[in-house]
Amino acid sequence: MIRDEAIDPAPLHHKSVAIIGFGNQGRAQALNLRDSGVVVRIGLRPGSPRAAEVRAEGFDVLTPGEAAEPADLVMLLAPDERLASIYDELLPSLAPGAAIGFSHGLAIHFGLIRPRHDLDVVMVAPKGPGTALRSLYEAGKGMVALAAVSQDASGHAWQLALAYARAIGCGRAGVIRSTFEEECVADLFNEQAVVWGAVPAILQAGFDTLVAAGVQPEVAYLECVSELKLLAELVEARGLAGTAEAISNTAELGALLGGERLVNSRLKAEMSAVLEEIQAGRFARQLSDEANADYPRLRAARNQARKTSLEQARKALLGDA
Ligand SMILES: NC(=O)c1ccc[n+]([C@@H]2O[C@H](COP(=O)([O-])OP(=O)(O)OC[C@H]3O[C@@H](n4cnc5c(N)ncnc54)[C@H](OP(=O)(O)O)[C@@H]3O)[C@@H](O)[C@H]2O)c1
């Protein structure tokens, strides 16, 4: 873990940073950078619905090219599957010897972008959403980040990545030196096979199993979905071992028996298969295909998810919140 005390902020002194995109990460990183004294320029595509929000935060609204032209570091903070076309459009505006930066390794690791040889290419990937990156910074805290360099044209790219991590507040929590490959593969694996892929799917399957057996949907929701927050808070505060100690003997023994039964060798083999496919670039291709076809799978899944009996149970319990 590299923390603020070991990070020299000087590589960003008297430098300007262009942030391309003002979404989850773009907004948070831009505000944190500015509060750390860094000159920030925001680049938005013409007609962006976020232009008013950018102005309301006190920034000028520039095109990506206008923002990038005078910048020493251009952070590409738009959806990963769009970054290659954004980079192609920006290329004439990138000053010789400038740096480009990412918050996820996919576009570089899977070769969607092949950067010009005079550019430094860095990554600072906060390990959490932009809203938390911002609120932690405002509270005087920070979020852990992975940082990496994939092209060091200047010889100073690593120092720049660290100074950037510090300016967005990540040095307060700690920065881990990584690679674009490691960050990208581990992040995609978690998204597909652990927290964002497996957990919601198992909540849904558990809910469906109870409801099919005649349990009221609201009761099934309380048991299978609502308690996730308690688990997350316990794991955060006490770790996995501490969590097992914090629950009743009934829950602890049940968790032991059920966990062994469900997370079996078949599931582990499937996890390894998911990992191998990610490493081979299959998912990166699927993401590009999905974007090129204007997101048919994502649109259908979002529509479907709103109509499930699990969502109806949630509304019955919580209203439309
Ligand atoms: N979500 C997270 O909190 C999180 C966490 C860690 C790392 N990351 C990484 O951070 C990066 C940004 O992700 P994000 O979730 O912050 O993205 P996001 O919120 O989806 O980004 C939205 C912004 O990107 C702009 N944009 C979309 N397509 C564009 C295009 N073709 N040209 C120019 N701008 C375009 C949008 O423009 P409009 O304003 O015109 O709509 C908007 O300003 C990704 O590499 C992601 O993997 C994200």
Short mmCIF file of C-alpha atoms and ligand atoms in Angstrom, two decimals:
data_model
loop_
_atom_site.label_atom_id
_atom_site.label_comp_id
_atom_site.label_asym_id
_atom_site.label_seq_id
_atom_site.Cartn_x
_atom_site.Cartn_y
_atom_site.Cartn_z
CA MET A 1 0.00 0.00 0.00
CA ILE A 2 1.43 3.35 -1.01
CA ARG A 3 -0.02 6.23 0.99
CA ASP A 4 0.04 10.03 0.76
CA GLU A 5 3.22 10.36 2.85
CA ALA A 6 5.13 8.42 0.18
CA ILE A 7 3.61 10.21 -2.83
CA ASP A 8 5.09 13.35 -4.35
CA PRO A 9 2.27 15.60 -5.62
CA ALA A 10 4.72 17.64 -7.75
CA PRO A 11 4.12 15.82 -11.08
CA LEU A 12 0.71 17.54 -11.21
CA HIS A 13 1.90 21.01 -10.09
CA HIS A 14 1.22 23.62 -12.77
CA LYS A 15 -0.22 20.87 -14.98
CA SER A 16 -3.71 20.61 -16.38
CA VAL A 17 -5.90 17.53 -16.56
CA ALA A 18 -8.69 16.95 -19.07
CA ILE A 19 -11.51 14.72 -17.90
CA ILE A 20 -13.45 13.21 -20.80
CA GLY A 21 -16.93 12.24 -19.60
CA PHE A 22 -18.78 13.50 -16.55
CA GLY A 23 -20.46 10.31 -15.34
CA ASN A 24 -19.79 8.12 -12.30
CA GLN A 25 -16.02 8.50 -12.23
CA GLY A 26 -15.62 11.65 -14.33
CA ARG A 27 -17.64 13.85 -11.99
CA ALA A 28 -16.05 12.51 -8.79
CA GLN A 29 -12.49 12.61 -10.08
CA ALA A 30 -12.91 16.11 -11.54
CA LEU A 31 -14.29 17.54 -8.29
CA ASN A 32 -11.65 15.82 -6.15
CA LEU A 33 -8.84 16.99 -8.44
CA ARG A 34 -10.07 20.58 -8.35
CA ASP A 35 -10.36 20.51 -4.56
CA SER A 36 -6.76 19.26 -4.50
CA GLY A 37 -5.67 22.34 -6.47
CA VAL A 38 -5.32 20.74 -9.91
CA VAL A 39 -6.48 22.65 -13.01
CA VAL A 40 -9.29 20.59 -14.56
CA ARG A 41 -11.04 20.94 -17.90
CA ILE A 42 -14.10 18.87 -18.78
CA GLY A 43 -14.68 17.47 -22.28
CA LEU A 44 -18.20 16.43 -23.24
CA ARG A 45 -19.54 15.27 -26.57
CA PRO A 46 -21.80 17.84 -28.28
CA GLY A 47 -25.37 17.73 -26.96
CA SER A 48 -24.42 16.00 -23.72
CA PRO A 49 -27.31 15.93 -21.26
CA ARG A 50 -24.73 16.59 -18.52
CA ALA A 51 -23.68 20.04 -19.82
CA ALA A 52 -25.91 21.91 -17.33
CA GLU A 53 -24.55 19.83 -14.43
CA VAL A 54 -20.96 20.55 -15.51
CA ARG A 55 -21.70 24.31 -15.62
CA ALA A 56 -23.51 24.13 -12.28
CA GLU A 57 -20.32 22.68 -10.77
CA GLY A 58 -18.45 25.74 -12.05
CA PHE A 59 -16.61 24.16 -15.01
CA ASP A 60 -16.69 25.33 -18.62
CA VAL A 61 -18.26 22.91 -21.05
CA LEU A 62 -15.71 22.04 -23.74
CA THR A 63 -15.59 19.47 -26.49
CA PRO A 64 -13.26 16.52 -25.80
CA GLY A 65 -10.73 17.99 -28.26
CA GLU A 66 -10.84 21.47 -26.67
CA ALA A 67 -10.35 19.98 -23.22
CA ALA A 68 -7.51 17.72 -24.33
CA GLU A 69 -5.47 20.13 -26.44
CA PRO A 70 -3.67 22.03 -23.64
CA ALA A 71 -3.80 19.12 -21.17
CA ASP A 72 -0.78 17.32 -19.77
CA LEU A 73 -2.95 14.35 -18.78
CA VAL A 74 -6.19 13.31 -20.51
CA MET A 75 -8.32 10.92 -18.46
CA LEU A 76 -10.74 8.84 -20.54
CA LEU A 77 -13.70 8.34 -18.20
CA ALA A 78 -16.51 7.24 -20.47
CA PRO A 79 -17.91 3.69 -20.92
CA ASP A 80 -15.09 1.26 -21.74
CA GLU A 81 -16.61 0.09 -25.00
CA ARG A 82 -16.66 3.73 -26.25
CA LEU A 83 -13.08 4.60 -25.34
CA ALA A 84 -11.48 3.45 -28.60
CA SER A 85 -13.59 5.75 -30.76
CA ILE A 86 -13.13 8.61 -28.26
CA TYR A 87 -9.34 8.08 -28.38
CA ASP A 88 -9.36 8.07 -32.21
CA GLU A 89 -11.21 11.38 -32.26
CA LEU A 90 -8.94 12.90 -29.63
CA LEU A 91 -5.69 11.81 -31.22
CA PRO A 92 -5.03 15.02 -33.24
CA SER A 93 -5.61 17.07 -30.05
CA LEU A 94 -3.17 15.15 -27.85
CA ALA A 95 0.01 17.18 -27.40
CA PRO A 96 3.31 15.41 -28.14
CA GLY A 97 4.53 13.79 -24.92
CA ALA A 98 1.20 14.15 -23.12
CA ALA A 99 -0.26 11.37 -20.99
CA ILE A 100 -3.54 9.52 -21.27
CA GLY A 101 -5.17 7.83 -18.31
CA PHE A 102 -7.81 5.24 -17.54
CA SER A 103 -9.73 3.98 -14.53
CA HIS A 104 -10.02 0.44 -15.89
CA GLY A 105 -7.55 -1.64 -17.85
CA LEU A 106 -9.85 -3.16 -20.49
CA ALA A 107 -9.34 -0.82 -23.46
CA ILE A 108 -5.55 -1.03 -23.25
CA HIS A 109 -5.11 -4.62 -22.13
CA PHE A 110 -7.35 -6.04 -24.85
CA GLY A 111 -5.87 -3.78 -27.52
CA LEU A 112 -8.98 -1.70 -28.28
CA ILE A 113 -6.62 1.28 -28.07
CA ARG A 114 -3.03 1.16 -29.30
CA PRO A 115 -1.59 4.39 -27.95
CA ARG A 116 0.75 6.64 -29.88
CA HIS A 117 4.34 5.91 -28.85
CA ASP A 118 5.11 9.38 -27.48
CA LEU A 119 2.32 9.18 -24.88
CA ASP A 120 2.54 8.05 -21.29
CA VAL A 121 -0.30 5.62 -20.55
CA VAL A 122 -1.37 5.32 -16.92
CA MET A 123 -4.20 3.83 -14.94
CA VAL A 124 -5.66 4.86 -11.60
CA ALA A 125 -8.63 2.62 -10.86
CA PRO A 126 -10.52 3.48 -7.68
CA LYS A 127 -12.06 0.32 -6.24
CA GLY A 128 -15.60 1.57 -5.89
CA PRO A 129 -18.21 3.86 -7.41
CA GLY A 130 -17.70 7.53 -8.13
CA THR A 131 -20.31 8.66 -5.60
CA ALA A 132 -18.31 6.99 -2.81
CA LEU A 133 -15.01 8.32 -4.20
CA ARG A 134 -16.42 11.82 -3.88
CA SER A 135 -18.15 11.44 -0.50
CA LEU A 136 -15.07 9.81 1.06
CA TYR A 137 -12.89 12.65 -0.24
CA GLU A 138 -15.27 15.24 1.19
CA ALA A 139 -15.14 13.44 4.55
CA GLY A 140 -11.33 13.66 4.55
CA LYS A 141 -10.97 9.97 3.70
CA GLY A 142 -10.17 8.08 0.52
CA MET A 143 -10.83 4.98 -1.54
CA VAL A 144 -8.24 2.32 -2.31
CA ALA A 145 -7.06 2.35 -5.93
CA LEU A 146 -4.97 0.18 -8.21
CA ALA A 147 -2.45 2.12 -10.29
CA ALA A 148 -0.36 1.03 -13.25
CA VAL A 149 1.67 2.17 -16.21
CA SER A 150 1.46 0.48 -19.58
CA GLN A 151 3.65 2.88 -21.57
CA ASP A 152 6.33 5.08 -20.05
CA ALA A 153 7.44 7.44 -22.81
CA SER A 154 8.58 10.20 -20.44
CA GLY A 155 10.27 8.01 -17.85
CA HIS A 156 8.01 9.64 -15.21
CA ALA A 157 4.68 7.94 -15.85
CA TRP A 158 4.56 6.07 -12.52
CA GLN A 159 5.15 9.28 -10.54
CA LEU A 160 2.33 10.91 -12.53
CA ALA A 161 -0.04 8.02 -11.79
CA LEU A 162 0.74 8.24 -8.08
CA ALA A 163 0.31 12.04 -8.00
CA TYR A 164 -3.06 11.60 -9.72
CA ALA A 165 -4.13 8.91 -7.25
CA ARG A 166 -3.18 11.26 -4.43
CA ALA A 167 -5.09 14.19 -5.96
CA ILE A 168 -8.33 12.20 -6.18
CA GLY A 169 -7.92 11.13 -2.56
CA CYS A 170 -6.90 7.51 -3.07
CA GLY A 171 -3.52 7.95 -1.38
CA ARG A 172 -5.35 8.55 1.90
CA ALA A 173 -6.58 4.93 1.82
CA GLY A 174 -3.74 3.39 -0.17
CA VAL A 175 -2.61 2.73 -3.72
CA ILE A 176 -1.56 -0.73 -4.89
CA ARG A 177 0.85 -1.01 -7.80
CA SER A 178 -0.73 -3.28 -10.37
CA THR A 179 -0.86 -3.78 -14.13
CA PHE A 180 -3.57 -3.07 -16.68
CA GLU A 181 -3.93 -6.82 -17.13
CA GLU A 182 -4.27 -7.68 -13.44
CA GLU A 183 -6.75 -4.89 -12.71
CA CYS A 184 -8.82 -5.64 -15.77
CA VAL A 185 -8.99 -9.42 -15.39
CA ALA A 186 -9.66 -9.32 -11.62
CA ASP A 187 -12.30 -6.61 -12.01
CA LEU A 188 -14.13 -8.42 -14.83
CA PHE A 189 -13.93 -11.69 -12.91
CA ASN A 190 -15.52 -10.14 -9.83
CA GLU A 191 -18.23 -8.53 -11.95
CA GLN A 192 -19.10 -11.79 -13.65
CA ALA A 193 -18.45 -14.50 -11.09
CA VAL A 194 -18.63 -12.96 -7.63
CA VAL A 195 -20.21 -9.76 -6.31
CA TRP A 196 -22.11 -8.39 -9.31
CA GLY A 197 -22.73 -11.60 -11.25
CA ALA A 198 -23.19 -14.43 -8.78
CA VAL A 199 -24.65 -12.60 -5.79
CA PRO A 200 -27.71 -11.00 -7.48
CA ALA A 201 -28.34 -14.26 -9.37
CA ILE A 202 -28.29 -16.29 -6.16
CA LEU A 203 -30.56 -13.81 -4.39
CA GLN A 204 -33.04 -14.18 -7.24
CA ALA A 205 -32.75 -17.99 -7.24
CA GLY A 206 -33.25 -18.16 -3.47
CA PHE A 207 -36.27 -15.88 -3.67
CA ASP A 208 -37.78 -17.97 -6.50
CA THR A 209 -37.19 -21.22 -4.57
CA LEU A 210 -39.00 -19.99 -1.47
CA VAL A 211 -41.90 -18.45 -3.41
CA ALA A 212 -42.34 -21.64 -5.47
CA ALA A 213 -42.59 -23.53 -2.15
CA GLY A 214 -45.45 -21.28 -1.03
CA VAL A 215 -43.61 -18.66 1.06
CA GLN A 216 -45.10 -15.16 0.75
CA PRO A 217 -43.02 -13.05 -1.67
CA GLU A 218 -42.53 -10.29 0.94
CA VAL A 219 -41.17 -12.82 3.44
CA ALA A 220 -38.92 -14.36 0.79
CA TYR A 221 -37.63 -10.88 -0.07
CA LEU A 222 -36.86 -10.06 3.55
CA GLU A 223 -34.99 -13.32 4.01
CA CYS A 224 -33.14 -13.60 0.72
CA VAL A 225 -32.51 -10.00 -0.33
CA SER A 226 -32.78 -7.54 2.56
CA GLU A 227 -30.23 -9.32 4.74
CA LEU A 228 -27.50 -8.75 2.18
CA LYS A 229 -26.92 -5.29 3.67
CA LEU A 230 -26.31 -6.82 7.10
CA LEU A 231 -23.85 -9.29 5.62
CA ALA A 232 -22.00 -6.57 3.68
CA GLU A 233 -21.68 -4.39 6.76
CA LEU A 234 -20.44 -7.29 8.89
CA VAL A 235 -17.90 -8.40 6.29
CA GLU A 236 -16.67 -4.82 5.93
CA ALA A 237 -16.37 -4.36 9.70
CA ARG A 238 -15.16 -7.79 10.82
CA GLY A 239 -14.02 -9.84 7.81
CA LEU A 240 -15.33 -13.29 6.88
CA ALA A 241 -14.07 -15.01 10.05
CA GLY A 242 -15.52 -12.28 12.28
CA THR A 243 -18.84 -12.47 10.44
CA ALA A 244 -19.17 -16.19 11.18
CA GLU A 245 -18.56 -15.44 14.87
CA ALA A 246 -21.09 -12.60 14.92
CA ILE A 247 -24.10 -14.68 13.87
CA SER A 248 -26.06 -17.26 15.88
CA ASN A 249 -24.88 -20.87 16.09
CA THR A 250 -27.93 -21.77 14.03
CA ALA A 251 -26.94 -19.41 11.25
CA GLU A 252 -23.27 -20.32 11.48
CA LEU A 253 -23.87 -24.09 11.15
CA GLY A 254 -26.45 -23.54 8.40
CA ALA A 255 -24.03 -21.31 6.50
CA LEU A 256 -21.27 -23.89 6.84
CA LEU A 257 -23.38 -26.76 5.53
CA GLY A 258 -25.16 -24.76 2.83
CA GLY A 259 -22.01 -22.97 1.65
CA GLU A 260 -20.09 -26.26 1.24
CA ARG A 261 -22.99 -27.76 -0.68
CA LEU A 262 -23.58 -24.88 -3.08
CA VAL A 263 -20.04 -23.64 -3.64
CA ASN A 264 -18.85 -27.02 -4.83
CA SER A 265 -16.28 -28.25 -7.33
CA ARG A 266 -18.71 -27.70 -10.20
CA LEU A 267 -19.13 -24.04 -9.33
CA LYS A 268 -15.39 -23.62 -8.91
CA ALA A 269 -14.79 -25.21 -12.32
CA GLU A 270 -17.31 -22.79 -13.83
CA MET A 271 -15.51 -19.88 -12.16
CA SER A 272 -12.24 -21.03 -13.71
CA ALA A 273 -13.94 -21.23 -17.10
CA VAL A 274 -15.26 -17.67 -16.71
CA LEU A 275 -11.76 -16.51 -15.81
CA GLU A 276 -10.20 -18.26 -18.80
CA GLU A 277 -12.72 -16.71 -21.17
CA ILE A 278 -12.04 -13.26 -19.75
CA GLN A 279 -8.29 -13.78 -20.12
CA ALA A 280 -8.74 -14.93 -23.72
CA GLY A 281 -10.59 -11.71 -24.58
CA ARG A 282 -13.99 -13.31 -25.17
CA PHE A 283 -15.81 -10.90 -22.88
CA ALA A 284 -14.09 -7.85 -24.39
CA ARG A 285 -15.40 -8.95 -27.79
CA GLN A 286 -18.89 -9.57 -26.40
CA LEU A 287 -18.90 -6.07 -24.90
CA SER A 288 -17.88 -4.46 -28.20
CA ASP A 289 -20.48 -6.51 -30.12
CA GLU A 290 -23.16 -5.52 -27.62
CA ALA A 291 -22.27 -1.83 -27.96
CA ASN A 292 -22.10 -2.01 -31.78
CA ALA A 293 -25.61 -3.52 -31.84
CA ASP A 294 -26.84 -0.75 -29.48
CA TYR A 295 -27.09 -2.92 -26.35
CA PRO A 296 -29.93 -5.37 -27.19
CA ARG A 297 -29.09 -7.75 -24.32
CA LEU A 298 -28.74 -5.03 -21.73
CA ARG A 299 -31.98 -3.34 -22.79
CA ALA A 300 -33.91 -6.62 -22.66
CA ALA A 301 -32.43 -7.61 -19.29
CA ARG A 302 -33.21 -4.18 -17.76
CA ASN A 303 -36.84 -4.39 -18.95
CA GLN A 304 -37.18 -7.93 -17.67
CA ALA A 305 -35.63 -7.16 -14.27
CA ARG A 306 -38.24 -4.48 -13.53
CA LYS A 307 -41.11 -6.94 -14.04
CA THR A 308 -40.09 -9.81 -11.74
CA SER A 309 -42.11 -10.88 -8.71
CA LEU A 310 -39.02 -10.04 -6.65
CA GLU A 311 -39.37 -6.38 -7.70
CA GLN A 312 -43.08 -6.48 -6.92
CA ALA A 313 -42.32 -7.81 -3.43
CA ARG A 314 -39.76 -5.03 -2.95
CA LYS A 315 -42.34 -2.40 -3.93
CA ALA A 316 -44.90 -3.93 -1.59
CA LEU A 317 -42.40 -3.68 1.26
CA LEU A 318 -40.70 -0.39 0.50
CA GLY A 319 -43.03 1.52 -1.83
CA ASP A 320 -41.58 2.79 -5.11
CA ALA A 321 -38.24 3.81 -3.55
N1 LIG B 1 -18.85 3.15 -12.44
C1 LIG B 1 -17.85 3.32 -11.57
O1 LIG B 1 -18.03 3.92 -10.52
C2 LIG B 1 -16.45 2.85 -11.91
C3 LIG B 1 -15.61 2.36 -10.89
C4 LIG B 1 -14.27 2.10 -11.21
C5 LIG B 1 -13.81 2.27 -12.51
N2 LIG B 1 -14.68 2.68 -13.49
C6 LIG B 1 -14.18 2.91 -14.83
O2 LIG B 1 -14.24 4.32 -15.07
C7 LIG B 1 -14.46 4.56 -16.46
C8 LIG B 1 -15.71 5.42 -16.60
O3 LIG B 1 -16.82 4.65 -16.16
P1 LIG B 1 -18.14 5.38 -15.64
O4 LIG B 1 -19.01 4.34 -15.02
O5 LIG B 1 -17.75 6.59 -14.87
O6 LIG B 1 -18.75 5.83 -17.04
P2 LIG B 1 -20.16 6.51 -17.28
O7 LIG B 1 -20.71 7.07 -16.02
O8 LIG B 1 -21.04 5.59 -18.04
O9 LIG B 1 -19.71 7.69 -18.26
C9 LIG B 1 -20.63 8.59 -18.71
C10 LIG B 1 -19.92 9.74 -19.41
O10 LIG B 1 -19.27 9.24 -20.59
C11 LIG B 1 -19.69 10.04 -21.68
N3 LIG B 1 -19.69 9.35 -22.97
C12 LIG B 1 -20.36 8.22 -23.30
N4 LIG B 1 -20.13 7.91 -24.58
C13 LIG B 1 -19.32 8.89 -25.07
C14 LIG B 1 -18.76 9.13 -26.33
N5 LIG B 1 -18.93 8.29 -27.34
N6 LIG B 1 -17.98 10.26 -26.46
C15 LIG B 1 -17.74 11.11 -25.41
N7 LIG B 1 -18.27 10.90 -24.19
C16 LIG B 1 -19.04 9.81 -24.03
C17 LIG B 1 -21.11 10.40 -21.32
O11 LIG B 1 -21.48 11.46 -22.18
P3 LIG B 1 -22.91 12.18 -22.08
O12 LIG B 1 -22.72 13.13 -20.94
O13 LIG B 1 -23.00 12.84 -23.41
O14 LIG B 1 -23.93 11.12 -21.84
C18 LIG B 1 -20.94 10.76 -19.85
O15 LIG B 1 -20.45 12.09 -19.67
C19 LIG B 1 -14.60 3.18 -17.11
O16 LIG B 1 -13.34 2.83 -17.61
C20 LIG B 1 -14.99 2.28 -15.94
O17 LIG B 1 -14.64 0.93 -16.14
C21 LIG B 1 -15.98 2.98 -13.21
#
